[in-house]
Short mmCIF file of C-alpha atoms and ligand atoms in Angstrom, two decimals:
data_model
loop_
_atom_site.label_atom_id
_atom_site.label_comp_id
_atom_site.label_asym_id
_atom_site.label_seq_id
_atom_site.Cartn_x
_atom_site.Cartn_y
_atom_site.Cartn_z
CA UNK W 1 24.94 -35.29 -88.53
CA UNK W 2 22.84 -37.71 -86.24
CA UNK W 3 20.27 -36.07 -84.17
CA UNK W 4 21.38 -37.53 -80.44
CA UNK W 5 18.27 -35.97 -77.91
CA UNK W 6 18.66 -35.84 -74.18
CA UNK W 7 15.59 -35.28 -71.91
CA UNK W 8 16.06 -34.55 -68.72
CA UNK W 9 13.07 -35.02 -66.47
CA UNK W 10 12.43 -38.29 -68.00
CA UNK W 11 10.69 -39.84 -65.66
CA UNK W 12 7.90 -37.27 -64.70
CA UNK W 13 4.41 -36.99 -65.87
CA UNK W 14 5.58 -35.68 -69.37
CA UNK W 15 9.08 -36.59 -70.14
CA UNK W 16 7.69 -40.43 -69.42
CA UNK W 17 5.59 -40.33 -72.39
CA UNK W 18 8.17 -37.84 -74.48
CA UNK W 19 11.06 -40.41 -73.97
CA UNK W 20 8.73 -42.87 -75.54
CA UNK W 21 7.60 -40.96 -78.30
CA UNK W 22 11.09 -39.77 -79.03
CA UNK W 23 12.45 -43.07 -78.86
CA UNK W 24 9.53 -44.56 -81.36
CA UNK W 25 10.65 -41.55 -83.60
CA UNK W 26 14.36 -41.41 -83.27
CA UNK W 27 15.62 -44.69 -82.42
CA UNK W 28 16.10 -45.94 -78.64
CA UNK W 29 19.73 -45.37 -78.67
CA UNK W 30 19.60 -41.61 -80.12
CA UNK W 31 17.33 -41.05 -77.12
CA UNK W 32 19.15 -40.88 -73.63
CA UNK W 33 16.39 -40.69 -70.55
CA UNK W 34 18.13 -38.88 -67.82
CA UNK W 35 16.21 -37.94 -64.24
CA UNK W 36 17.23 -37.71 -60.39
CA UNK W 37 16.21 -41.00 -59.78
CA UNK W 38 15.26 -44.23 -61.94
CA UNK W 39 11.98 -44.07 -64.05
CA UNK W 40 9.35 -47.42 -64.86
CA UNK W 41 10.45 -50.63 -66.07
CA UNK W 42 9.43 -50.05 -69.67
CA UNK W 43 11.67 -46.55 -69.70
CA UNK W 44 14.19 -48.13 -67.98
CA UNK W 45 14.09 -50.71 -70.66
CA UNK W 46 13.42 -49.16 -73.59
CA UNK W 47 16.97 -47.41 -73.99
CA UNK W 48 20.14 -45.67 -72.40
CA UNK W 49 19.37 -43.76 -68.99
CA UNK W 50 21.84 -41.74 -66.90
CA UNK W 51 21.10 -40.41 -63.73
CA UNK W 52 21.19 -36.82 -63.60
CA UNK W 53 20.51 -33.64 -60.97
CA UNK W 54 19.54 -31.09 -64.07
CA UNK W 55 20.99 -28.42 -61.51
CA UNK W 56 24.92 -30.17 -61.69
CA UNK W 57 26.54 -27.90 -64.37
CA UNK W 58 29.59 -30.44 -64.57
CA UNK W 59 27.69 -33.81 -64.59
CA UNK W 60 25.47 -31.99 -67.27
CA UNK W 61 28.47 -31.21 -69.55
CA UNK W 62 29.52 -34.49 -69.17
CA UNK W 63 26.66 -35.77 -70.96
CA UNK W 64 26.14 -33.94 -73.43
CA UNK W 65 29.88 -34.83 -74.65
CA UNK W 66 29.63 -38.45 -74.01
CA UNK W 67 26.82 -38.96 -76.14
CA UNK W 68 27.23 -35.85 -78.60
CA UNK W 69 23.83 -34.61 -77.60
CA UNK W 70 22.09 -32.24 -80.00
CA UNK W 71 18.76 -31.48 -78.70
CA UNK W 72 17.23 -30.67 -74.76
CA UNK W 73 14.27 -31.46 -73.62
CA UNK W 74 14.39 -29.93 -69.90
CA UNK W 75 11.45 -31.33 -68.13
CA UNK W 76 12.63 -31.04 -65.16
CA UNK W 77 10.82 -28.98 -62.47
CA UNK W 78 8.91 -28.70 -59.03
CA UNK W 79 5.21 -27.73 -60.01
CA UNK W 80 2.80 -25.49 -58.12
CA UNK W 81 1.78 -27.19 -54.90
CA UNK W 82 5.13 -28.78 -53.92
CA UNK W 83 6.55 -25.25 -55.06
CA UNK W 84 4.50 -23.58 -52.49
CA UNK W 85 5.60 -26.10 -49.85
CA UNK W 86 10.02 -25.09 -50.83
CA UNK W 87 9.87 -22.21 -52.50
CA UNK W 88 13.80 -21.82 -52.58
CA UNK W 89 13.77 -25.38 -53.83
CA UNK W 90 11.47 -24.49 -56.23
CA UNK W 91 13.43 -21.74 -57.32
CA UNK W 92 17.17 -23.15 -57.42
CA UNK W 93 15.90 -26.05 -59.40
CA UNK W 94 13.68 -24.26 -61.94
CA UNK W 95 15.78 -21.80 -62.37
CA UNK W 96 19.19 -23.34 -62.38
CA UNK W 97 18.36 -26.28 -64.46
CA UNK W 98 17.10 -23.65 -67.49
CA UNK W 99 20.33 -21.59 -66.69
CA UNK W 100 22.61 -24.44 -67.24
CA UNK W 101 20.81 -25.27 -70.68
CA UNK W 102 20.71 -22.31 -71.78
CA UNK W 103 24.18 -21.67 -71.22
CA UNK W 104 25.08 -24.97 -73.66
CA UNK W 105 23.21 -23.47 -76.03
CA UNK W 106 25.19 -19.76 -75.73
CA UNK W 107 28.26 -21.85 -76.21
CA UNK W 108 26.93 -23.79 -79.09
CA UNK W 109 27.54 -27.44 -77.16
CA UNK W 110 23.93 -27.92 -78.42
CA UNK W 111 21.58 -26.73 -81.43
CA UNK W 112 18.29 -26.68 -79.98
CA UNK W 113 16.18 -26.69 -77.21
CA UNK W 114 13.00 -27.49 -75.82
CA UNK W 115 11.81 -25.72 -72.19
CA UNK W 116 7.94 -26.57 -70.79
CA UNK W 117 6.22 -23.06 -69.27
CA UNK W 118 2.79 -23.19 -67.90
CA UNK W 119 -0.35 -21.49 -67.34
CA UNK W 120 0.51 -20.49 -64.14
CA UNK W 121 3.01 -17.47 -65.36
CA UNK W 122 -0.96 -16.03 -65.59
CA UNK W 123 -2.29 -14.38 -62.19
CA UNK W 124 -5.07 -13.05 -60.22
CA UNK W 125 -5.15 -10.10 -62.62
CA UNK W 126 -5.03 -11.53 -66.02
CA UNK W 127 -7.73 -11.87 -68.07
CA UNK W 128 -9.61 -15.04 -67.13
CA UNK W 129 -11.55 -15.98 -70.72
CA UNK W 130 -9.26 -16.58 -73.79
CA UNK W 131 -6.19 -15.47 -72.00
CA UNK W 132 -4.28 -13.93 -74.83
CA UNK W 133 -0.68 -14.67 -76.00
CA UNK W 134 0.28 -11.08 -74.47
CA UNK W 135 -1.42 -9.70 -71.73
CA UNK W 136 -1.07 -9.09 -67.75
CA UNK W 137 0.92 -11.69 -66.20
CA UNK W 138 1.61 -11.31 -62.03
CA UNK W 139 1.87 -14.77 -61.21
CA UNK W 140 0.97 -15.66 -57.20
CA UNK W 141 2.84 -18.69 -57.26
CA UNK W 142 6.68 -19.70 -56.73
CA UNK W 143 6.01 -22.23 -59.96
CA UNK W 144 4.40 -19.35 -62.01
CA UNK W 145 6.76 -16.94 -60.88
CA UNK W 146 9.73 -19.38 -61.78
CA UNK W 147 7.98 -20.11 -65.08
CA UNK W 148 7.55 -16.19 -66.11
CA UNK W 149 11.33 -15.68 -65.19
CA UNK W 150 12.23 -18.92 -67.21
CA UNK W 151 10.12 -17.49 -70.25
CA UNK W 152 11.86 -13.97 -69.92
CA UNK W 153 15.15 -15.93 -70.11
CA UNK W 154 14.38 -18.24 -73.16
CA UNK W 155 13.36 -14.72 -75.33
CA UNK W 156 16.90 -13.40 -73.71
CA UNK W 157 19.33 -15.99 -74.93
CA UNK W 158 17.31 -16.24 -78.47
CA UNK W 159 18.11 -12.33 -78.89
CA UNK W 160 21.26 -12.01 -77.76
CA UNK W 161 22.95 -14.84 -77.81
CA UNK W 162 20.56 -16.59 -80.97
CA UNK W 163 19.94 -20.05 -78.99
CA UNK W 164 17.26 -21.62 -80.55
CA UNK W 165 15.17 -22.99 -77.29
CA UNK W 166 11.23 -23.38 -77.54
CA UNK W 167 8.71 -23.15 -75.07
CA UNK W 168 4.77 -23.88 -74.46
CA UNK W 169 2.42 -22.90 -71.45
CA UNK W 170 1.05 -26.40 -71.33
CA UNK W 171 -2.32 -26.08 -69.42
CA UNK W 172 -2.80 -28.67 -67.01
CA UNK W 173 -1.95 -32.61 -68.36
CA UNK W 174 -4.08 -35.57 -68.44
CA UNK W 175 -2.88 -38.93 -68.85
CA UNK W 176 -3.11 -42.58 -67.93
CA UNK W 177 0.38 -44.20 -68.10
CA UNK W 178 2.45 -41.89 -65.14
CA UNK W 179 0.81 -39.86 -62.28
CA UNK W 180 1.46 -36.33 -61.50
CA UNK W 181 3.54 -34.81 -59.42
CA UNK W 182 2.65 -32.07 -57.24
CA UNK W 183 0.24 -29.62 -59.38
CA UNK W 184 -2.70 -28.35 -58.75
CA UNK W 185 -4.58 -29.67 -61.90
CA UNK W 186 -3.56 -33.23 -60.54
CA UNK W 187 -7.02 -33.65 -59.09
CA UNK W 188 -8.05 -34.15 -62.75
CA UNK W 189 -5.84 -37.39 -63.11
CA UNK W 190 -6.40 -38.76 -59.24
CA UNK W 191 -10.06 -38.32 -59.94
CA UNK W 192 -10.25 -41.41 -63.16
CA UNK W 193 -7.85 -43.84 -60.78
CA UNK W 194 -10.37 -43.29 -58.08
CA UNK W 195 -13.80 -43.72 -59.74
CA UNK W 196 -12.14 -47.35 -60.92
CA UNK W 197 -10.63 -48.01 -57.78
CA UNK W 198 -13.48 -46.82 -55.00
CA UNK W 199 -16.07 -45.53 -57.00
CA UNK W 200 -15.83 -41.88 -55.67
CA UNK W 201 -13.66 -39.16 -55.43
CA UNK W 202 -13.17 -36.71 -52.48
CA UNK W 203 -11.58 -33.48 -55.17
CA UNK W 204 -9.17 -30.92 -53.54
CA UNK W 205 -10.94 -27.87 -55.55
CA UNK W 206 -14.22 -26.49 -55.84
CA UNK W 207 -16.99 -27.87 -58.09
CA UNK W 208 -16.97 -24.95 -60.60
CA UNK W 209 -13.36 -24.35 -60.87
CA UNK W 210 -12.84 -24.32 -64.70
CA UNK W 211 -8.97 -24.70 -65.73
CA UNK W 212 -7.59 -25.52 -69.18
CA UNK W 213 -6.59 -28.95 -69.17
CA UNK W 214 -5.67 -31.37 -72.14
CA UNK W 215 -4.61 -34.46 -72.75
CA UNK W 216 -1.51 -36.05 -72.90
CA UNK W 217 -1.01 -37.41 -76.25
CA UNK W 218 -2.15 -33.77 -77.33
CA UNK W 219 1.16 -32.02 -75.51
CA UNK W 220 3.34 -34.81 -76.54
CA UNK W 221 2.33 -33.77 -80.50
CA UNK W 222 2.87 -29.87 -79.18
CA UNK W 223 6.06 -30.75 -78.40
CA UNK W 224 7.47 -32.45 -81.39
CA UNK W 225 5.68 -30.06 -83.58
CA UNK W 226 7.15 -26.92 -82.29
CA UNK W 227 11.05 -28.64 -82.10
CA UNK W 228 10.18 -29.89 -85.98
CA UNK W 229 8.89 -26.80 -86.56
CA UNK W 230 10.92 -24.46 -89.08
CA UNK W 231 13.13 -21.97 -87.13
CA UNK W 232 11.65 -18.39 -88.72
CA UNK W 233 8.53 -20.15 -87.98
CA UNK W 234 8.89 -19.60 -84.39
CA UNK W 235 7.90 -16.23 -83.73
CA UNK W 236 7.15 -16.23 -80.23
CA UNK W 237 10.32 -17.03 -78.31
CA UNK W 238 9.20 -16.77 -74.65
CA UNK W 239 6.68 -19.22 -74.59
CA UNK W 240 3.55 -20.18 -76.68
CA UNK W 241 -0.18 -20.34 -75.29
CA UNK W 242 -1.26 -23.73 -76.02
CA UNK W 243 -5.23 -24.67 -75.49
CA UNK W 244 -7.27 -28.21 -75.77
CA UNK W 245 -10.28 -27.81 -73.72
CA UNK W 246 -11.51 -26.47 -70.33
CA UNK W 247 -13.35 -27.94 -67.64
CA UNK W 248 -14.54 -27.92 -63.97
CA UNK W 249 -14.48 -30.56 -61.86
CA UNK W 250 -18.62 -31.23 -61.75
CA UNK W 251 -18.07 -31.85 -65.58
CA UNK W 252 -15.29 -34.35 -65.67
CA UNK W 253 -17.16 -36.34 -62.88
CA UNK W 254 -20.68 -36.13 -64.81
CA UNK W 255 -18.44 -37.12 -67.86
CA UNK W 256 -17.04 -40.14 -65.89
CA UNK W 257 -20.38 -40.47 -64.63
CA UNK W 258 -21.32 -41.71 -68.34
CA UNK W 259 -19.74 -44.64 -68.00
CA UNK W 260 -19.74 -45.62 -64.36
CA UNK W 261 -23.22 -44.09 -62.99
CA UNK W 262 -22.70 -44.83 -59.59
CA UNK W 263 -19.75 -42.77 -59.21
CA UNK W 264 -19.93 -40.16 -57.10
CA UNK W 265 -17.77 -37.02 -55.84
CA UNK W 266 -17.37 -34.91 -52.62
CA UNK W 267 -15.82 -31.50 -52.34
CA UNK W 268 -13.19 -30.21 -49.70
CA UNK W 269 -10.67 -27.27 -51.30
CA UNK W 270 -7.18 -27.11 -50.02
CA UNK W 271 -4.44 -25.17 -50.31
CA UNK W 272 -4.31 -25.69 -54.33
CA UNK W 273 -7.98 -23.29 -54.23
CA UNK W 274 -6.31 -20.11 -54.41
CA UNK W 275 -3.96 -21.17 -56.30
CA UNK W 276 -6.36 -22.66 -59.28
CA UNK W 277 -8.21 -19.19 -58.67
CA UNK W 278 -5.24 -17.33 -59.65
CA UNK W 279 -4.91 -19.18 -63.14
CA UNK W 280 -7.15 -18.52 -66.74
CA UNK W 281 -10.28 -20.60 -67.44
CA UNK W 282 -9.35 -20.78 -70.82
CA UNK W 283 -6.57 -19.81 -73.49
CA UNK W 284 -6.33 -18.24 -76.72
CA UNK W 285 -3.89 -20.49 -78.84
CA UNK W 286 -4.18 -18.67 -82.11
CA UNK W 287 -0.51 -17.68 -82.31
CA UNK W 288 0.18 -21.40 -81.72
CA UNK W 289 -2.25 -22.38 -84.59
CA UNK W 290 -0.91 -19.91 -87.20
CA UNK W 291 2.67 -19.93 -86.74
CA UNK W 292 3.18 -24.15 -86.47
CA UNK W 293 0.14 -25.32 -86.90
CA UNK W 294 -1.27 -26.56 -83.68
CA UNK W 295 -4.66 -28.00 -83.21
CA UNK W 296 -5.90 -30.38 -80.40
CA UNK W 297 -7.77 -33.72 -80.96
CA UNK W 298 -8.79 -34.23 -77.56
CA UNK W 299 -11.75 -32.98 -76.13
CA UNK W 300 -13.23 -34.40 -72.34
CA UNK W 301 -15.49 -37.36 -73.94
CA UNK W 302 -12.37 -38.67 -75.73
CA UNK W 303 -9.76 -38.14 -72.72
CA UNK W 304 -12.67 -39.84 -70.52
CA UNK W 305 -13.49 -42.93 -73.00
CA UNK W 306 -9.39 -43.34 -73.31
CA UNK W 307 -8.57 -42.56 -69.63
CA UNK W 308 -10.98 -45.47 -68.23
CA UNK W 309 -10.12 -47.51 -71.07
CA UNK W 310 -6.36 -47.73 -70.77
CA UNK W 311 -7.13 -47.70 -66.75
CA UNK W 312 -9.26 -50.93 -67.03
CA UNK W 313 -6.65 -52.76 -68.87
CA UNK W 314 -3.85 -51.84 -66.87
CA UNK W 315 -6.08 -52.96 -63.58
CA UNK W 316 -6.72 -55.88 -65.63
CA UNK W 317 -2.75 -56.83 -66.91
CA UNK W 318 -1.54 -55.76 -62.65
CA UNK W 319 -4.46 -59.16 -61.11
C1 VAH A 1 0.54 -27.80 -62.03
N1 VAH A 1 0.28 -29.51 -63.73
O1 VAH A 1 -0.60 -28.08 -61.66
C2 VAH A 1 0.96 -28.26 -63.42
C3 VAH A 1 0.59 -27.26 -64.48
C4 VAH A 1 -1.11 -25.70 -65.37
C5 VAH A 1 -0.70 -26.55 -64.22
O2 VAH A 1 1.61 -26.37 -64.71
O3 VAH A 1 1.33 -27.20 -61.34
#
């Protein structure tokens, strides 16, 4: 039968580049973009889009019979800052959108399923060097909070009611072609745009704040690895640890500093502080690597070289 995928999300910092991908893979047609409000030209372009609230059971259904949808990709969510800022929000969106998903998959309307955790279901008291798969998790944030219920939820349906949904904690994303929206690891996108556009970057969070951070291109290959992935190959079914590289702040700007040396960066935390405090400085992927496979190609000197790069030519194509 004819693999038909439907991502919902599709035009946020990650389902952007996975409608793309998916498309490039699958065909533009067996790829339907859906998302709350219109995406960029070349998504809106590039194949059949349907606007969607991932939280409207009905409107949901309706989709999924229309175009005999197979596979989810729920992207969909508020991340940790704006989560903070409406928690309930926060809440009946995360939440609601997984709980309509899963619910198509309990009812076998579709076959598989792909739902994004995070490293924020880790908290204050988890172990902050190579986090492990299983350990402490008392997230501090609405997001992480929402993300450790989602993960309890995926592990739920898979036992008892064998839906086949996968997850990753994808650390915090880097990439060139759609900005974030509302995380605390965004500083770490902001901070390339703004060493090409004014030569200096004021950053939100402390100078030694390591996080675990990767590259886009990296999660996109996560993604379609662990969906391609052989079923009894899956043995973690809340959500896999994924890891690429970690970083603080004072590295990425020395990094960028390599190729423009007069940048320069000043330092005034925020709100986002405590909440990049609460979260690992770096992960322990190993279940990731032996049960699909996983390893990263990006480490900061690539994502640098390719996030100016790309950044340059866009500037360049926009005069
Ligand atoms: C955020 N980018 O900052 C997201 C991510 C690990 C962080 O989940 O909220």
């Amino acid at each position: 039968m004819e693999k038909y995928i439907l991502i919902i999300g599709a035009c946020g910092q990650i389902g952007t580049e996975l409608t793309m991908t998916l498309r490039k893979k699958y065909g533009n047609d067996h790829v339907i973009a859906s998302d709350i409000r219109e995406g960029n030209e070349t998504l809106m372009n590039s194949g059949p889009f349907e606007i969607l609230d991932a939280t409207d059971s009905n409107a949901l259904e309706e989709i999924i019979a229309y175009y005999e949808i197979s596979e989810i990709y729920l992207m969909a969510a508020m991340l940790s800052a704006t989560a903070e800022k409406f928690p309930m929000r926060a809440w009946n969106l995360n939440m609601n959108s997984l709980f309509n998903v899963l619910n198509l998959g309990k009812e076998k309307k579709v076959d598989k399923i792909f739902w994004p955790s995070s490293i924020a279901v880790f908290g204050p008291n988890t172990p902050k060097e190579a986090t492990p798969q299983n350990t402490i998790m008392e997230p501090s944030t609405v997001y992480g909070i929402s993300k450790q219920s989602g993960e309890r939820w995926c592990e739920y349906y898979f036992k008892n009611f064998d839906v086949d949904v996968r997850s990753i904690r994808y650390p915090g994303l880097i990439s060139w072609k759609t900005m974030p929206g509302g995380g605390t690891t965004d500083y770490a996108v902001e901070i390339y745009h703004k060493a090409l556009e004014e030569g200096t970057y004021n950053c939100f969070l402390k100078k030694d704040t390591v996080l675990p951070m990767m590259y886009m291109d990296d999660a996109i290959k996560a993604t379609l690895q662990i969906m391609e992935a052989d079923a009894e190959d899956i043995k973690v079914r809340s959500s896999y640890n994924l890891a690429a590289m970690s970083f603080k702040p004072e590295d990425i700007a020395q990094n960028i500093q390599q190729h423009i040396p007069d940048f320069t960066i000043t330092y005034e935390p925020d709100f986002r502080q405590a909440i990049a405090d609460s979260w690992p400085s770096s992960i322990d992927d190993s279940d990731a690597r032996a049960d699909w496979g996983w390893k990263a190609d990006f480490d900061l000197d690539k994502t640098t070289a390719t996030m100016l790069s790309n950044l340059k030519k866009n500037k360049a194509e926009a005069e």
